[in-house]
Tab-separated table of C-alpha atoms in Angstrom:
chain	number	residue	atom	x	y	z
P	1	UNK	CA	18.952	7.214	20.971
P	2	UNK	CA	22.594	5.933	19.968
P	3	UNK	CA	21.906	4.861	16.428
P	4	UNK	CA	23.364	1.119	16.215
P	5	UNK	CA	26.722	-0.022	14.343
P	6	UNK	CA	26.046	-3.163	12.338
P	7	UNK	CA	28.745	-5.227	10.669
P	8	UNK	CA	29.003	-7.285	7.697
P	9	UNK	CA	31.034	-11.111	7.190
P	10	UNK	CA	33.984	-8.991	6.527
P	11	UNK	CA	34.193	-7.202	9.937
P	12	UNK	CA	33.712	-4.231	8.356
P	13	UNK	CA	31.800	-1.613	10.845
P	14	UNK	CA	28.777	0.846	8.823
P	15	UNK	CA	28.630	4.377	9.642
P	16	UNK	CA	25.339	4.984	12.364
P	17	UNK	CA	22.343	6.529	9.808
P	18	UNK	CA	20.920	9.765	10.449
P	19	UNK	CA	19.395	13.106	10.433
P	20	UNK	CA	19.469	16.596	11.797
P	21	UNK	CA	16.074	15.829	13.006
P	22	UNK	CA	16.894	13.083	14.470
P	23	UNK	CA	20.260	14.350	16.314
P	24	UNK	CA	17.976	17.250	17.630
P	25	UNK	CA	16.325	15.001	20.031
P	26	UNK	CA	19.803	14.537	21.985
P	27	UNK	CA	22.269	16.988	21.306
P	28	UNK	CA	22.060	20.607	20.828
P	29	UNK	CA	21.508	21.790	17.433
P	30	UNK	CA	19.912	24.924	15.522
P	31	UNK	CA	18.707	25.382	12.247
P	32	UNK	CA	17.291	28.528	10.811
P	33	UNK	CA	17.620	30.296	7.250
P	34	UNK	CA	18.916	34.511	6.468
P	35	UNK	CA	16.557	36.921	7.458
P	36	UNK	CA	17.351	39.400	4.895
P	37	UNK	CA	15.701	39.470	1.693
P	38	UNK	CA	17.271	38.115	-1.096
P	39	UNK	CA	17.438	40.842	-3.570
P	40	UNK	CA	19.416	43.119	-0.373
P	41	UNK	CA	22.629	41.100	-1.307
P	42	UNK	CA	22.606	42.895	-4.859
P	43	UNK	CA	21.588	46.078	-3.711
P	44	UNK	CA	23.287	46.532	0.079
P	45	UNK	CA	26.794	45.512	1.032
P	46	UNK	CA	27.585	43.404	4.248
P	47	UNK	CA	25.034	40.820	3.329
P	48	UNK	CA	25.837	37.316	2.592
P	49	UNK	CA	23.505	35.539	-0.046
P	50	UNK	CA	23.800	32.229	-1.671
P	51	UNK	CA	25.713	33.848	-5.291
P	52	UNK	CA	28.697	34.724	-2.306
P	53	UNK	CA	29.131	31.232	-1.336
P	54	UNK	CA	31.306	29.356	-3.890
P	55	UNK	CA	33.723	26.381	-3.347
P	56	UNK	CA	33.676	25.661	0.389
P	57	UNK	CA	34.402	29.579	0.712
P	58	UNK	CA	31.973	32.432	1.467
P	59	UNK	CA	33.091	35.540	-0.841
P	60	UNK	CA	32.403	38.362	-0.052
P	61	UNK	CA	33.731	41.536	-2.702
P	62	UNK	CA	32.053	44.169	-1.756
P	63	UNK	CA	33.182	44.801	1.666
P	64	UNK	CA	35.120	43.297	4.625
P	65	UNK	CA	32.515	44.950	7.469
P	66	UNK	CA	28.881	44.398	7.180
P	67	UNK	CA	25.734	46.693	7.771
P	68	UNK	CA	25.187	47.550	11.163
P	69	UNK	CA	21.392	47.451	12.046
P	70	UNK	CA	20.655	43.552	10.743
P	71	UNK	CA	18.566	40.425	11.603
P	72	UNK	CA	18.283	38.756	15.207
P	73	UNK	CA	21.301	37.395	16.443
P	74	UNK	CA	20.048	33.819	16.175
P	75	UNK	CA	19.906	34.422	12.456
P	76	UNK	CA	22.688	36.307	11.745
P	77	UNK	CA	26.596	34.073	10.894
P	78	UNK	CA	28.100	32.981	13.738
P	79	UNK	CA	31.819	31.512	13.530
P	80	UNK	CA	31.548	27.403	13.535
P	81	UNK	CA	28.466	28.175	11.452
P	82	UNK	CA	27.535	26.053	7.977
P	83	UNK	CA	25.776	28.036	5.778
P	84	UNK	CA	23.827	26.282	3.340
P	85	UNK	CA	22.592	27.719	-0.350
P	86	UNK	CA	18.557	26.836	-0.591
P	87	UNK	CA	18.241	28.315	-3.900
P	88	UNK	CA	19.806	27.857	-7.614
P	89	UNK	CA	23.107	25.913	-6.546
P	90	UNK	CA	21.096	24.038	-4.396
P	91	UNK	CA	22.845	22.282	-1.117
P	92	UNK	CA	26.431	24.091	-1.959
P	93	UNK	CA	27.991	24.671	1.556
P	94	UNK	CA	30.889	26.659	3.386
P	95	UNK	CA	31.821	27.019	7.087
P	96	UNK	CA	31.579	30.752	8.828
P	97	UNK	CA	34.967	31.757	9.633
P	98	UNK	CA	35.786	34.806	12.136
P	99	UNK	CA	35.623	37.355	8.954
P	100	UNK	CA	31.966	36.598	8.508
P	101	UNK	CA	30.632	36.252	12.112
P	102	UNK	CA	27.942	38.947	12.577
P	103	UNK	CA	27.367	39.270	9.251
P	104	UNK	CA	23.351	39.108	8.135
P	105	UNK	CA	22.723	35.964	5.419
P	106	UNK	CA	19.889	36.115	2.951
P	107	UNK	CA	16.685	33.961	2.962
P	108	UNK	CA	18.504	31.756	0.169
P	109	UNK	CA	20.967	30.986	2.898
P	110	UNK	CA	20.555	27.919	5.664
P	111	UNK	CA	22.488	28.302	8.638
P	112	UNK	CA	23.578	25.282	10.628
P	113	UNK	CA	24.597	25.504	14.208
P	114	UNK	CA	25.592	21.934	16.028
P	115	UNK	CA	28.763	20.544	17.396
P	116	UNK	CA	31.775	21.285	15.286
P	117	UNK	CA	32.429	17.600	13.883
P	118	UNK	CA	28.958	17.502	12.784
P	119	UNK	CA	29.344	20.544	10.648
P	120	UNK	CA	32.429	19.909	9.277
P	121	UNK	CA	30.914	16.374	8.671
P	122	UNK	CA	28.196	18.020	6.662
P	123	UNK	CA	29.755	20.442	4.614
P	124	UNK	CA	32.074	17.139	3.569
P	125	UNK	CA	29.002	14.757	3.246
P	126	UNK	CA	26.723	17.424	0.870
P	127	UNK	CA	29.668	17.336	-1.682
P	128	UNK	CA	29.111	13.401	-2.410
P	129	UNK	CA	27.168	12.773	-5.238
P	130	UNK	CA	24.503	10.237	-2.812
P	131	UNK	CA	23.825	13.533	-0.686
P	132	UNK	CA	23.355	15.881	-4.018
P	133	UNK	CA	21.062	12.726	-5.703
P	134	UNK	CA	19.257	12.946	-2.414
P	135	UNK	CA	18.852	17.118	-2.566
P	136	UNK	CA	17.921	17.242	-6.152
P	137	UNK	CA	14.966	14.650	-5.377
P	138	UNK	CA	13.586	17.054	-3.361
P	139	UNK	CA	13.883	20.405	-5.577
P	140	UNK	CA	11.740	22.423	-6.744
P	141	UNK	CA	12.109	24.434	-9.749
P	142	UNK	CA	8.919	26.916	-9.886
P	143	UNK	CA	11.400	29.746	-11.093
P	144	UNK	CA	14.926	28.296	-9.470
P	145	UNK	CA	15.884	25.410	-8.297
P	146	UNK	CA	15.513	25.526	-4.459
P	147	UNK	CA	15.543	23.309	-1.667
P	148	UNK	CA	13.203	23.607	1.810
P	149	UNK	CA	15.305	24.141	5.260
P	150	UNK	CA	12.932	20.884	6.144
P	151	UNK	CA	14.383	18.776	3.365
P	152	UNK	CA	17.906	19.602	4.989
P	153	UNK	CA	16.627	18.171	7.950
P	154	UNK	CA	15.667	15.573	7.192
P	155	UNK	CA	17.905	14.115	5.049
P	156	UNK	CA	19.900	10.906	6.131
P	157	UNK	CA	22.839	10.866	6.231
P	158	UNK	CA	26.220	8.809	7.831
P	159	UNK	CA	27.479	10.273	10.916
P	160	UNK	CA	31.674	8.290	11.280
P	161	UNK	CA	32.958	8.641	14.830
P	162	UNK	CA	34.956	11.939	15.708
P	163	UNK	CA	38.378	10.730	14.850
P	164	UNK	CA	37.055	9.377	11.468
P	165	UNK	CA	35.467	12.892	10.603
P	166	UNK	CA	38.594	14.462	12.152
P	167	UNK	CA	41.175	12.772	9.415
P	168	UNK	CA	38.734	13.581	6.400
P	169	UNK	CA	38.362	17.146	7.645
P	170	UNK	CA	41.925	17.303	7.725
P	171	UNK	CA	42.787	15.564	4.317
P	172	UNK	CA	39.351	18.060	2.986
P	173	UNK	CA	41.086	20.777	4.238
P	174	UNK	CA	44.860	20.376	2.564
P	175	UNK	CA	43.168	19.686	-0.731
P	176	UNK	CA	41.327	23.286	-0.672
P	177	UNK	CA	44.473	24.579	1.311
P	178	UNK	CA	46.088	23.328	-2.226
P	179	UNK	CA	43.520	23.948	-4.908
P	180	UNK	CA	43.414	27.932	-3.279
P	181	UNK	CA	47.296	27.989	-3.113
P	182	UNK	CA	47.555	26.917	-6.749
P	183	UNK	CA	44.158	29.448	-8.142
P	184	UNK	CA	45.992	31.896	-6.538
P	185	UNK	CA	49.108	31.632	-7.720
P	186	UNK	CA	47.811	31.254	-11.403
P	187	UNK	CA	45.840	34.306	-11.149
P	188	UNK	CA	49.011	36.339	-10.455
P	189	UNK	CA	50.528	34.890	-13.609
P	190	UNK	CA	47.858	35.983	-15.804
P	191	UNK	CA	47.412	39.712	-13.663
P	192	UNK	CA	51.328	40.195	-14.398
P	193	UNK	CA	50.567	39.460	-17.884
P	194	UNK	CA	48.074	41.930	-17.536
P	195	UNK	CA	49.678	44.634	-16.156
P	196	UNK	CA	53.099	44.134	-18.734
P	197	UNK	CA	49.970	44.841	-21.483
P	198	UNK	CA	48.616	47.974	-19.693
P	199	UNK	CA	52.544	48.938	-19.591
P	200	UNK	CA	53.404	48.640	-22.853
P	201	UNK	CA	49.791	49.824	-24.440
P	202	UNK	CA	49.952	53.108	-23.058
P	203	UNK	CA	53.753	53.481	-23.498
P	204	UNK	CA	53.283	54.866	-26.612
P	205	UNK	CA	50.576	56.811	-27.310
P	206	UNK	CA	50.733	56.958	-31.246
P	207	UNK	CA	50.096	53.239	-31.787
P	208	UNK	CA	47.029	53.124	-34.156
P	209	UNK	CA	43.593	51.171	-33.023
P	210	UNK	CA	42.351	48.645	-35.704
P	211	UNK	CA	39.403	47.163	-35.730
P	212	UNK	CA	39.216	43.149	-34.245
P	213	UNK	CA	37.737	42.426	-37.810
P	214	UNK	CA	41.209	43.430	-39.065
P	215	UNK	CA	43.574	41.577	-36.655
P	216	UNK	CA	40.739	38.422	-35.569
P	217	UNK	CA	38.513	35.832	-37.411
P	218	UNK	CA	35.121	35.492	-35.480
P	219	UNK	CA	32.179	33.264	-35.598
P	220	UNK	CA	29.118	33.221	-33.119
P	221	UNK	CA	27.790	29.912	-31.736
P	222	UNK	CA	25.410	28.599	-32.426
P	223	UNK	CA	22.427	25.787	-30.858
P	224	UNK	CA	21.764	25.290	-27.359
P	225	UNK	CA	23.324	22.368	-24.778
P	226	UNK	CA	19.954	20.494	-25.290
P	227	UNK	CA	20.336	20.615	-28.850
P	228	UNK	CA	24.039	18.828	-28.857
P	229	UNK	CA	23.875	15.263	-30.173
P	230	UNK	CA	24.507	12.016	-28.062
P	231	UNK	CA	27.996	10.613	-28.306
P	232	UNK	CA	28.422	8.333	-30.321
P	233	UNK	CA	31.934	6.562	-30.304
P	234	UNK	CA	34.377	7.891	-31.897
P	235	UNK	CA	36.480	11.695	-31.551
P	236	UNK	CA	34.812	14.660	-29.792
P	237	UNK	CA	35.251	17.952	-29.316
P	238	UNK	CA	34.234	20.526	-26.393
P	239	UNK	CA	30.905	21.921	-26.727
P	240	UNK	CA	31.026	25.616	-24.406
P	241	UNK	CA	28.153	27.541	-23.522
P	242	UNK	CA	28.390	30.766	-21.350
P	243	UNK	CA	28.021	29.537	-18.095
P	244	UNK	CA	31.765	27.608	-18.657
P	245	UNK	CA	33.287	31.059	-18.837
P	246	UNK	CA	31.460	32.836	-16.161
P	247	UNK	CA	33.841	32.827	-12.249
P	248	UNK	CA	36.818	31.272	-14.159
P	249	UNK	CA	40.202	32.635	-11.973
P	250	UNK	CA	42.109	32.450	-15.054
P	251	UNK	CA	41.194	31.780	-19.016
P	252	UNK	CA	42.763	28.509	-19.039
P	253	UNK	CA	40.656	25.226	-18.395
P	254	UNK	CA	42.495	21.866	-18.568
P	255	UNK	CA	38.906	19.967	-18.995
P	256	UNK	CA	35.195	21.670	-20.144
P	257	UNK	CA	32.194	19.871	-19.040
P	258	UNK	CA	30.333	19.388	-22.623
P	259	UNK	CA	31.337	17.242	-25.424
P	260	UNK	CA	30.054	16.926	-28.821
P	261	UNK	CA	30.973	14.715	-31.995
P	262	UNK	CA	33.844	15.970	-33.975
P	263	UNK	CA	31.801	15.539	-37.082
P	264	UNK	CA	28.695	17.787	-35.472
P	265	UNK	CA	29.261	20.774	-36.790
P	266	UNK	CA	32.458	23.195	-37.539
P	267	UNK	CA	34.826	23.178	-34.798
P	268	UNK	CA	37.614	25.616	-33.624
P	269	UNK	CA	40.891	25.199	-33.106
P	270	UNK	CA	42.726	25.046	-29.996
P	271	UNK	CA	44.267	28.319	-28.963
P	272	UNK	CA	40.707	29.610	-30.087
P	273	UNK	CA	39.092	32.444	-27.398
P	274	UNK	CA	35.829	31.637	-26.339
P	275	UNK	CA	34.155	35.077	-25.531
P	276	UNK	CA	30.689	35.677	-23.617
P	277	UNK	CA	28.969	38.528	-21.781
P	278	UNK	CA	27.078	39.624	-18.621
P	279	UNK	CA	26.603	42.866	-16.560
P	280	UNK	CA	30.165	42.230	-15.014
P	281	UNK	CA	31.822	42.200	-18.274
P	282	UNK	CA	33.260	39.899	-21.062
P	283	UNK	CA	34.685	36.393	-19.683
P	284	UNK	CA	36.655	34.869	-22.326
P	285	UNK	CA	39.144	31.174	-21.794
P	286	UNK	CA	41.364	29.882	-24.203
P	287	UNK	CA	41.095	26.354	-25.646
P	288	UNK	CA	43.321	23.581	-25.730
P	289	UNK	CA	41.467	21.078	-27.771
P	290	UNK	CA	39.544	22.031	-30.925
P	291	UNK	CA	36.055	23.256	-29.440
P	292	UNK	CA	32.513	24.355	-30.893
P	293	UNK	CA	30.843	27.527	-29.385
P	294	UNK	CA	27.210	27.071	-28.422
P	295	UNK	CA	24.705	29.841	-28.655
P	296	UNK	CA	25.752	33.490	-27.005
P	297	UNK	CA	29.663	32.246	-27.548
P	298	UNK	CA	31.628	33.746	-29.658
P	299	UNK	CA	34.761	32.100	-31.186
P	300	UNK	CA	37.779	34.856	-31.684
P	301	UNK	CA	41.121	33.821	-33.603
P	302	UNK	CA	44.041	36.271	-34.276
P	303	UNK	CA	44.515	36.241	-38.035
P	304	UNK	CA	48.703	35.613	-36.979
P	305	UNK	CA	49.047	33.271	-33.776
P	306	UNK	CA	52.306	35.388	-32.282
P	307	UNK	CA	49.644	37.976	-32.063
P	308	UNK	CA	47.625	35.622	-29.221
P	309	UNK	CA	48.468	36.944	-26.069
P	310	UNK	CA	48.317	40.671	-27.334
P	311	UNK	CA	44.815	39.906	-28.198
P	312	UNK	CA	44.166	38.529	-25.627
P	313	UNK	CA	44.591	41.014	-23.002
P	314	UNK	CA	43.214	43.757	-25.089
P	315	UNK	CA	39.821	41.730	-24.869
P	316	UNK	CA	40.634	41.640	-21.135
P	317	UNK	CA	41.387	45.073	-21.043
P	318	UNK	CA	38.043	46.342	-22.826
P	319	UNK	CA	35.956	43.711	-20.948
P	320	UNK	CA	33.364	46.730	-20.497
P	321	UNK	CA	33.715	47.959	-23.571
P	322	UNK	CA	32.432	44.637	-25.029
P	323	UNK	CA	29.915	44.141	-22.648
P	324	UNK	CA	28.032	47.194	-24.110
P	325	UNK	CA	27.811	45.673	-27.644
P	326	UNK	CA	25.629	42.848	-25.793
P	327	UNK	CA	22.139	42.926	-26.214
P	328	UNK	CA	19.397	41.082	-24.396
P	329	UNK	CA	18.460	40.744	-20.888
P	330	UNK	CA	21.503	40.404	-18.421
P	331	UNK	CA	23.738	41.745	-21.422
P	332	UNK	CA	24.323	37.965	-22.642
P	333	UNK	CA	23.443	38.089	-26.460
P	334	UNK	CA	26.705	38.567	-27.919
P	335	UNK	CA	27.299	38.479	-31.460
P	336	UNK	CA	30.749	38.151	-33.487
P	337	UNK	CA	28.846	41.182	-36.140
P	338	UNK	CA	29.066	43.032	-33.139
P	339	UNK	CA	32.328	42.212	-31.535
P	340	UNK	CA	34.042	42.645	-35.749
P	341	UNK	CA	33.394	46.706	-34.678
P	342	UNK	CA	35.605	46.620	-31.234
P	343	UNK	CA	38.607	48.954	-31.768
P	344	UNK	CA	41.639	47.480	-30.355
P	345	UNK	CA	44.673	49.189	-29.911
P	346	UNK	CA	47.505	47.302	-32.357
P	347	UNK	CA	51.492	48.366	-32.169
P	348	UNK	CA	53.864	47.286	-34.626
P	349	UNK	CA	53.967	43.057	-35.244
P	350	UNK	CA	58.063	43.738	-33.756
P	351	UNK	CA	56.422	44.687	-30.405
P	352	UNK	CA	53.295	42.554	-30.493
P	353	UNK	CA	55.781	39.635	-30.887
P	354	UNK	CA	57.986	40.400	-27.990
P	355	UNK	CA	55.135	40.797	-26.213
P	356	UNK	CA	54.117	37.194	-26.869
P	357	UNK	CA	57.357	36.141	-26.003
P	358	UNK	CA	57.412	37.611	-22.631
P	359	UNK	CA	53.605	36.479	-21.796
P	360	UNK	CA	54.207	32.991	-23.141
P	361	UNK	CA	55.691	31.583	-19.931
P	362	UNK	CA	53.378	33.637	-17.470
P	363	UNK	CA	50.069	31.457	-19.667
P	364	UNK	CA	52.290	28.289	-19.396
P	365	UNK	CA	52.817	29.038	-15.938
P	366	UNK	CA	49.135	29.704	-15.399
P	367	UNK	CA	47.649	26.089	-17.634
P	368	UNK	CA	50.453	23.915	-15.257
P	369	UNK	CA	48.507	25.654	-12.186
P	370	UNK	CA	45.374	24.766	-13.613
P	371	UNK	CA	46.129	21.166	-14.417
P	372	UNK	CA	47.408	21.064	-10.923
P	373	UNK	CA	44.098	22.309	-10.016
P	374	UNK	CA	42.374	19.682	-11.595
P	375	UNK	CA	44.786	16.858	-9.922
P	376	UNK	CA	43.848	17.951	-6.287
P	377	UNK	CA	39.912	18.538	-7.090
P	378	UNK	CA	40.129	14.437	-8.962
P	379	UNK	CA	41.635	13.360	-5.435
P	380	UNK	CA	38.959	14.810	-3.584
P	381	UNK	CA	35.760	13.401	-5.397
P	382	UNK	CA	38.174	9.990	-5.109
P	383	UNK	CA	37.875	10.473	-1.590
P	384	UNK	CA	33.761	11.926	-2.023
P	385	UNK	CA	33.650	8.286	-4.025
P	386	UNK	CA	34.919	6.678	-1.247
P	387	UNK	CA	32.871	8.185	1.660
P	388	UNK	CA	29.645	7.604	-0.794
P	389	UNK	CA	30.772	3.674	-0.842
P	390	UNK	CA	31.493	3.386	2.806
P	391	UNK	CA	28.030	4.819	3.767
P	392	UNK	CA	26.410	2.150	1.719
P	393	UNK	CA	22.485	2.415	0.435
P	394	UNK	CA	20.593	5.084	2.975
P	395	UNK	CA	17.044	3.873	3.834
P	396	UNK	CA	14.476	5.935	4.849
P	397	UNK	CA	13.891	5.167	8.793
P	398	UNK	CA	11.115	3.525	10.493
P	399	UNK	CA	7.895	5.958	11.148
P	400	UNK	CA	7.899	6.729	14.491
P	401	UNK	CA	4.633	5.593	16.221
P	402	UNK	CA	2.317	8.567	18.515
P	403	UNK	CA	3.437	8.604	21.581
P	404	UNK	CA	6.982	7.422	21.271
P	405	UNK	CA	10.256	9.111	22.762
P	406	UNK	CA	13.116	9.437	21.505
P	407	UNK	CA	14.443	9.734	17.549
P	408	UNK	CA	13.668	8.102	14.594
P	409	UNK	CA	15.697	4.949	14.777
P	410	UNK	CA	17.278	4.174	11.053
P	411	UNK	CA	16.767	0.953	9.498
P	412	UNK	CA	20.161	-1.010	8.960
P	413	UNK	CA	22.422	0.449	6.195
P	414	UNK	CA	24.186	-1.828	3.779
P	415	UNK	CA	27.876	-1.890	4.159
P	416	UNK	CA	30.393	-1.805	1.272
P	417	UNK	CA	32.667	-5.008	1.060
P	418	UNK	CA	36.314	-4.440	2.031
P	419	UNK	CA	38.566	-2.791	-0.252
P	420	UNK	CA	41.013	-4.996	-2.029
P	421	UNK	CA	44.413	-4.243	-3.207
P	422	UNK	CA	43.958	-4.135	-6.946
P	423	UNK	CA	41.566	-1.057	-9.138
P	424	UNK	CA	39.047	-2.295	-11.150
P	425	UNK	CA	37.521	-0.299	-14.123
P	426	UNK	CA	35.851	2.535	-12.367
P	427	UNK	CA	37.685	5.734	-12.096
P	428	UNK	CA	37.382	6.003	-8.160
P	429	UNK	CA	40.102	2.953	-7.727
P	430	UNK	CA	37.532	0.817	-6.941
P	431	UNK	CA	33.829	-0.651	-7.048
P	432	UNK	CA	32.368	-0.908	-3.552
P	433	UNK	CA	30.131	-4.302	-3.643
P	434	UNK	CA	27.261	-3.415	-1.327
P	435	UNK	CA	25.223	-6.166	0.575
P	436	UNK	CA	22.282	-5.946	2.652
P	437	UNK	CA	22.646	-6.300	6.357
P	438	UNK	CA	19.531	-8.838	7.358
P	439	UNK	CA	16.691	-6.873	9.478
């Protein structure tokens, strides 16, 4: 069944509505989910599970060569692949690449298998915010959030023609190219700042430890995201809780996610370190607005600011250290009474200043990256905005009666209005005005 093209006054063609159920019925495509239980990811190396795939990438630390001995073929990565995350970040997505062909997924993990412009369509379409509405409709939350293979398959969504998918897979592509380019380049700033640290802290053997409470001011959050008040107009400051520090490439973020009153309770100021723990260490990012620390944060300050970025990277450098002063299941109660009794090694203020000297431009290095960063990521959800509009409202399709061949044939999408030459007052450029097509 060709799904039909319908057109508004404007000439203006909509995208065909569908599903991977319905493309099943006339071209060839396989769904199926890992094979390997989900806990084997922690515990075995070689197995991809849904904490490995992050940012259009699948990640894989432990090993480059997986574990000989796996699932069935059908269900094990093939290159061309899209493998899906079914549980906690629900409908994230990244495409199988040569590295990861063989290699057994978990349970948590769908696998796609269809032509390759409908899988790079996907992974592009489950980034817009209509697909991730549609997803989180459908979640369940008994202990994680988690999502069916079924509800995968049946989701609508709009299929362009090739070319169309071709130039957004191509624009998709240069922004990651970018964004990785960029993360990458800012993590070597900060590791050379690193390893000038490890240099010059074990130069000299005689330098003295002190104790943080001598050298830092520290505070422990307090209240939970839930608990922050609603805005209110007026100035605000960032509200961080754990998860904002957790998988950060470097400890510079040019924008957190929460935001609280200014008058809400004491806030930080910028250059503050907001610290928290897991099993994999301490993960600690450095503000650049003043900024309140939520509950298992803890807000550091060097007593002298020149002695920043020594501080700094002797947290870094005792991330395990501090991780076994956490209490609390996963290691993530941290406590600033605990953190005051962290011995840090402390030279003379003469070489803790050069030091800052020489680190300052690696960090300012680093925060331009980041903003960069943040530049390429706002054009891509401009273009997610844009793909959202052009798709118009998605309508559930017409039952299909007993006894009927063929697919489910989708009722008639509404199609944005033509994009004019001026921006209006959204932050996408422009406000789609979406009519409906008459049945």
């Amino acid at each position: 069944m060709e799904a039909d093209t319908h057109q508004t006054d404007s000439d203006t063609a909509a995208w065909p509505t569908t599903s991977i159920a319905m493309e099943q019925f006339r071209r060839d495509i396989y769904t199926t989910c890992g094979a390997v239980d989900d806990k084997a990811s922690d515990q075995a190396p070689g197995v991809v599970g849904s904490e490995f795939v992050r940012d259009g990438r699948i990640l894989s630390p432990r090993m480059n060569q997986y574990v000989s001995g796996g699932p069935p073929a059908t269900r094990a990565l093939r290159q061309g692949d899209l493998a899906v995350v079914l549980v906690r970040r629900v409908g994230e997505s990244a495409l199988v690449t040569s590295e990861h062909a063989g290699w057994p997924a978990t349970r948590s993990i769908g696998i796609l298998r269809a032509e390759p412009y409908i899988v790079r369509w996907l992974r592009i379409w489950l980034q817009t915010s209509t697909a991730k509405a549609r997803i989180d409709e459908d979640v369940t939350a008994h202990v994680e959030p988690t999502i069916s293979l079924d509800t995968l398959r049946r989701m609508l969504f709009p299929l362009p023609p090739p070319d169309v998918v071709a130039a957004y897979d191509r624009a998709f592509g240069l922004i990651e190219e970018m964004a990785s380019l960029y993360e990458r380049s800012a993590r070597q700033a900060v590791a050379l700042a690193d390893a000038l640290h490890d240099d010059w802290a074990s130069a000299e053997p005689s330098w003295e430890t002190r104790l943080l409470a001598e050298v830092a001011k520290s505070k422990t959050g307090k209240g939970a995201e839930s608990s922050l008040p609603p805005l209110q107009p007026g100035p605000t400051v960032d509200a961080i809780a754990p998860t904002d520090l957790f998988d950060l490439p470097v400890p510079h973020v040019e924008n957190f996610r929460l935001l609280s009153p200014a008058d809400a309770g004491q806030a930080h100021p910028s250059g503050t370190f907001m610290l928290s723990t897991r099993p994999d260490g301490a993960h600690i990012a450095v503000t650049r607005r003043p900024a309140t620390a939520l509950r298992s944060v803890v807000a550091v300050r060097p007593i002298e600011d020149t002695d920043s970025w020594w501080l700094l990277h002797e947290l870094r450098s005792r991330s395990g250290e501090i991780m076994q002063t956490a209490q609390g299941r996963n290691a993530r109660e941290i406590s600033a009474l605990a953190l005051k009794r962290l011995r840090v090694t402390w030279p003379d203020q003469y070489t803790r200043t050069a030091f800052h000297r020489m680190a300052e431009p690696l960090h300012a290095t680093a925060r331009l990256l980041v903003s960069k960063i943040a530049t390429v990521h706002n054009l891509r959800d401009a273009l997610l905005r844009d793909i959202s509009a052009k798709a118009g409202v998605l309508r559930e399709p017409a039952a299909r009666q007993p006894g009927e061949e063929g697919a489910l044939a989708p009722l008639p999408t509404a199609v944005p209005a033509p994009r004019g030459g001026g921006r209006s007052g959204h932050e996408s450029g422009w406000a789609p005005e979406t009519r409906r097509v008459p049945e």
